[in-house]
Short mmCIF file of C-alpha atoms and ligand atoms in Angstrom, two decimals:
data_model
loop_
_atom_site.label_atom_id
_atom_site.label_comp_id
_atom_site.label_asym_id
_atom_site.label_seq_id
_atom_site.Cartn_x
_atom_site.Cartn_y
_atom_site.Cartn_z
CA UNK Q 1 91.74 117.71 133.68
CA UNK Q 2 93.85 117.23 131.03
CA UNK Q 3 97.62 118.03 130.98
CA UNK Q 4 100.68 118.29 128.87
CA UNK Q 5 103.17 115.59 129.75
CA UNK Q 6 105.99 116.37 126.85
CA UNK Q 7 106.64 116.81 123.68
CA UNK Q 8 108.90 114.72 121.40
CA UNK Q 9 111.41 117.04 119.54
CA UNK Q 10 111.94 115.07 116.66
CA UNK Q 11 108.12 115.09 115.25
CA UNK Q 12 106.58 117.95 117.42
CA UNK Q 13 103.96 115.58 118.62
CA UNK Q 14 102.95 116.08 121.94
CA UNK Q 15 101.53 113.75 124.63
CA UNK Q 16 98.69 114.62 126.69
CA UNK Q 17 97.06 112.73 130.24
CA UNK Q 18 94.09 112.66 131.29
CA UNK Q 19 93.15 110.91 134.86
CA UNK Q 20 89.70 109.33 134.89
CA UNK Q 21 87.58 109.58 137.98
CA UNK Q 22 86.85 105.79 137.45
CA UNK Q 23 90.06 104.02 139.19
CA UNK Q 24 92.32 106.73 138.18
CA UNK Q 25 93.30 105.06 134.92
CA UNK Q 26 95.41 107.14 132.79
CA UNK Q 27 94.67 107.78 129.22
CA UNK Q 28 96.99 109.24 126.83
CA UNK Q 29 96.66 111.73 123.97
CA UNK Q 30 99.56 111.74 121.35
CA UNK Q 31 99.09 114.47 118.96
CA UNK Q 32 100.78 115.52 116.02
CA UNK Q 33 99.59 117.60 112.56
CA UNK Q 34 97.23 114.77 111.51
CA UNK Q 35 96.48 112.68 113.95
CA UNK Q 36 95.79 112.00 117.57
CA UNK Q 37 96.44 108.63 118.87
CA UNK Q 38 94.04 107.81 122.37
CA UNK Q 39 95.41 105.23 124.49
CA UNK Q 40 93.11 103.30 126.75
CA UNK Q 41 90.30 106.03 126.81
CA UNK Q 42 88.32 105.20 130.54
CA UNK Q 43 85.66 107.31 131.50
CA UNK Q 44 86.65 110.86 130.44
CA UNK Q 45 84.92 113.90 131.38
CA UNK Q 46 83.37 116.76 129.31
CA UNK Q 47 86.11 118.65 129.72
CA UNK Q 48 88.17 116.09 127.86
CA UNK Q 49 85.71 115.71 125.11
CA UNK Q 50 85.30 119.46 124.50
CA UNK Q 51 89.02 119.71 124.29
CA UNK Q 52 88.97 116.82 121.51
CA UNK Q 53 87.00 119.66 119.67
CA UNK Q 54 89.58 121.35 118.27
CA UNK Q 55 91.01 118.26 116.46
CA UNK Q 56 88.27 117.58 114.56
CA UNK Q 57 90.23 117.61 111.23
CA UNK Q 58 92.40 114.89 112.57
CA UNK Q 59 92.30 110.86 112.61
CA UNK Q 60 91.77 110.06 115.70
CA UNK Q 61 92.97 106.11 116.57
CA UNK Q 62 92.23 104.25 119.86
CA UNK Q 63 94.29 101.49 121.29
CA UNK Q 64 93.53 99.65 124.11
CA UNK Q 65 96.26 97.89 126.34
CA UNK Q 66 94.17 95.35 127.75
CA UNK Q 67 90.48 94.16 128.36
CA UNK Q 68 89.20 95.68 131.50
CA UNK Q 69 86.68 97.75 131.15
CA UNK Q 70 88.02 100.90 133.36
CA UNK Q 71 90.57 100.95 130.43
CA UNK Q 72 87.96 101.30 127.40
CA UNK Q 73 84.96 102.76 129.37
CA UNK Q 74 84.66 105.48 126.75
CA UNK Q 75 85.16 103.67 123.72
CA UNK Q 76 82.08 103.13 122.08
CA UNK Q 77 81.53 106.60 123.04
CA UNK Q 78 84.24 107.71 121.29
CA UNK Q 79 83.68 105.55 118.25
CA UNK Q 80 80.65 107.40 117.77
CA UNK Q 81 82.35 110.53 116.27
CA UNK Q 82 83.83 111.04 113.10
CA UNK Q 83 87.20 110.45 111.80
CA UNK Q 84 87.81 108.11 114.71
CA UNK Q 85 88.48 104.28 114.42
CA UNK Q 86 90.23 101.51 116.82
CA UNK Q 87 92.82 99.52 116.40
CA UNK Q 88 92.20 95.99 116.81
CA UNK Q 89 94.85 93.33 118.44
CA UNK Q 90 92.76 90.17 117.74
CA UNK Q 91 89.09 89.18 117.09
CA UNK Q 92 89.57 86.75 120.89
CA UNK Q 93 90.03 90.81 122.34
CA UNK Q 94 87.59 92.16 120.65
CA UNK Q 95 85.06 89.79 121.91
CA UNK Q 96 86.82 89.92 125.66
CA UNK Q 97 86.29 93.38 125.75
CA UNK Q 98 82.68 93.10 124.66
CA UNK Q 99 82.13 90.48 127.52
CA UNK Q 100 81.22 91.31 131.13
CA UNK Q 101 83.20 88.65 133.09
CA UNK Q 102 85.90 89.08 130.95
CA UNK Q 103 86.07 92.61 131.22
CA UNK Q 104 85.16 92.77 134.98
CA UNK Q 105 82.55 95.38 134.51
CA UNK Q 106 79.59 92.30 135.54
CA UNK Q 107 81.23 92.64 138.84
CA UNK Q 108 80.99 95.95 139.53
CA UNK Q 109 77.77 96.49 138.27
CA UNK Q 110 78.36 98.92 135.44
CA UNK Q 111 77.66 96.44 132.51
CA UNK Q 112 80.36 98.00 129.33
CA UNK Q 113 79.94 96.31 126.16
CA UNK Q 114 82.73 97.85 123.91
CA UNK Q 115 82.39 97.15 120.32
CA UNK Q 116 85.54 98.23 118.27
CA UNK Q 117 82.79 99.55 115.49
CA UNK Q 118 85.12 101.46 113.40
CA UNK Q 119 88.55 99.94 112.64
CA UNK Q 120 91.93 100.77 111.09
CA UNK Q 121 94.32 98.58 109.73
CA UNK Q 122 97.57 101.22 109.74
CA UNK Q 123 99.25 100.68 112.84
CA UNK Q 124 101.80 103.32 113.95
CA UNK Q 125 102.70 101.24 117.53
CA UNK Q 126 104.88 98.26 117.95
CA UNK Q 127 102.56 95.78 120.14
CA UNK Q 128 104.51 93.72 122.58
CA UNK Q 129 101.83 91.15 123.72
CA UNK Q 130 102.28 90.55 127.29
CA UNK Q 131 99.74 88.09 129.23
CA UNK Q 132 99.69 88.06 132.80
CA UNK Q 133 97.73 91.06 134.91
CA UNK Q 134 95.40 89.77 132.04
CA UNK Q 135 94.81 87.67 129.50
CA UNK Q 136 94.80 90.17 126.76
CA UNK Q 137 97.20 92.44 127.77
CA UNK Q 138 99.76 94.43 125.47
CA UNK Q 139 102.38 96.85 125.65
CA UNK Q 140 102.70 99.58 123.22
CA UNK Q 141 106.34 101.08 122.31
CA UNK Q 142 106.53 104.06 120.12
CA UNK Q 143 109.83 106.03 119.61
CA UNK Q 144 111.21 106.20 123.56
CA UNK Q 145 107.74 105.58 125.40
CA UNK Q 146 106.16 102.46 126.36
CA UNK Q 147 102.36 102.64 126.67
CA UNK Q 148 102.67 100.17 129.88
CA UNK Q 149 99.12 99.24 130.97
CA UNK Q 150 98.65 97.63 133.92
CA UNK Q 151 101.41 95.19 132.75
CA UNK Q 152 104.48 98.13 133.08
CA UNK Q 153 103.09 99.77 136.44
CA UNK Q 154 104.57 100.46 139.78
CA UNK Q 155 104.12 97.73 142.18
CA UNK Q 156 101.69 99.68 143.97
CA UNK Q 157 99.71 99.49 140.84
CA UNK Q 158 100.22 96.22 139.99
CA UNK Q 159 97.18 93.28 140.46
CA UNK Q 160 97.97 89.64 139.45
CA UNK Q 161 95.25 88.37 141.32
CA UNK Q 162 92.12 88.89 139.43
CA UNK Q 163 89.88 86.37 137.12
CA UNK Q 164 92.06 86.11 133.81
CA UNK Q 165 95.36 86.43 135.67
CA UNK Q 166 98.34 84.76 135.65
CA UNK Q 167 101.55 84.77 137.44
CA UNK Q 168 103.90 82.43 135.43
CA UNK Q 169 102.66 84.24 132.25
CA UNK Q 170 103.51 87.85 134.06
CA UNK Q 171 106.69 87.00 134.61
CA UNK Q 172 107.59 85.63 131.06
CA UNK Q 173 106.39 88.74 129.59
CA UNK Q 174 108.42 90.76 132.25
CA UNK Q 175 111.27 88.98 130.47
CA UNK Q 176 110.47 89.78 126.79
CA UNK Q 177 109.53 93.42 127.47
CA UNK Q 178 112.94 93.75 129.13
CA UNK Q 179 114.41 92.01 126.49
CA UNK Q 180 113.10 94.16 123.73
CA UNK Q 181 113.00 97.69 126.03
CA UNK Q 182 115.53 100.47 125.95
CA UNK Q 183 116.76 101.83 129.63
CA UNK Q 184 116.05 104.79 129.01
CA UNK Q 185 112.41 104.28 127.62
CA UNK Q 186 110.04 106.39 129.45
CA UNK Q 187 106.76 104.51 130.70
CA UNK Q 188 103.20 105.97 130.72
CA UNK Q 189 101.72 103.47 132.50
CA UNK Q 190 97.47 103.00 133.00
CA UNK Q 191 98.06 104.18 136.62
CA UNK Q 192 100.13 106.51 137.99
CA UNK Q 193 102.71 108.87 137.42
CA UNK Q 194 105.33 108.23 134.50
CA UNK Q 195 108.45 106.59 135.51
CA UNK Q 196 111.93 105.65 133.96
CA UNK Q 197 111.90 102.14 132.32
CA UNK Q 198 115.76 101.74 134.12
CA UNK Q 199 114.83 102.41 137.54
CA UNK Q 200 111.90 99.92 136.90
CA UNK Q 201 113.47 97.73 135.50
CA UNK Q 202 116.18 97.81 138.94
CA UNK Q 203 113.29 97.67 141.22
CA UNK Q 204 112.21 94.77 139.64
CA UNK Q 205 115.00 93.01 139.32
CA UNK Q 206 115.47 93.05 143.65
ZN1 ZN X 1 93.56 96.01 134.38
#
């Protein structure tokens, strides 16, 4: 399924979720007259894809907010089609996400090799990089919204406990993202429902 989440008034561009079937990771769709920008595309189903259709005149740009495989599952799929590139946050990422351990996917037996094939240098995000559920993880801010990851997640959500992570690094990039985020910032995060950055950041403050 794929659903409507809001739209910003200022551009018209309008965000779009879609909940994969693979560990529920959320991706995003922001889409304005030229372009559609796909956050963290997991495993999507034809129902996504077919609804892509219609934007076939646009650019569509990927970003991913971390290495784990559930989070770019679809990527080289993705890459595959035309007018569509990724953006890139380091070459030491790009070979992360191409590597089974470092990705996780080795240990759940679904090897995912992601290749970032097709790449664009204009970036419209600001990247916060922000270590600590992973190595590679980022946060993405654009306007009000904060693409969160599994960095900016409910503590429900929230694992610091698997190969890559790191708990002193989580908590100084807890610090900087609060440092450099608005209250009233709304969070998509890669699982689960969307959430004030204030009452967040109160929650985490206990
Ligand atoms: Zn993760």
């Amino acid at each position: 399924m794929i659903e409507p989440l809001f739209c910003n008034l200022d551009d018209r561009s309008i965000v779009y979720r879609s909940v994969s079937d693979l560990f529920g990771v959320c991706t995003y769709f922001l889409v304005d007259q030229e372009k559609v920008i796909i956050v963290d595309p997991g495993r999507l189903s034809e129902e996504v894809y077919h609804w892509l259709e219609q934007f076939k005149a646009h650019k569509k740009i990927i970003y991913l907010t971390h290495e784990h495989f559930d989070h770019h599952y679809d990527v080289n799929k993705l890459l595959a089609f035309e007018n569509t590139a990724a953006f890139s946050i380091s070459i030491d990422f790009e070979q992360a996400i191409k590597c089974g351990r470092k990705n996780l996917s080795y240990y759940y037996n679904t090897p995912i090799e992601s290749v970032l094939s097709k790449q664009t240098e204009f970036n419209f995000f600001e990247i916060i990089v922000t270590p600590g559920h992973s190595k590679f993880s980022v946060c993405f801010m654009y306007k009000n919204m904060l693409f969160g990851g599994d960095t900016v997640i409910e503590k429900e959500n929230l694992v610091l406990k698997l190969p890559g992570s790191n708990k002193i690094d989580y908590k100084e990039s807890i610090d900087k993202i609060k440092n450099l985020t608005s209250k009233n910032t709304i969070v998509l995060p890669g699982h689960g429902n969307l959430f004030l950055f204030n009452n967040w950041f109160k929650i985490s403050n206990q």
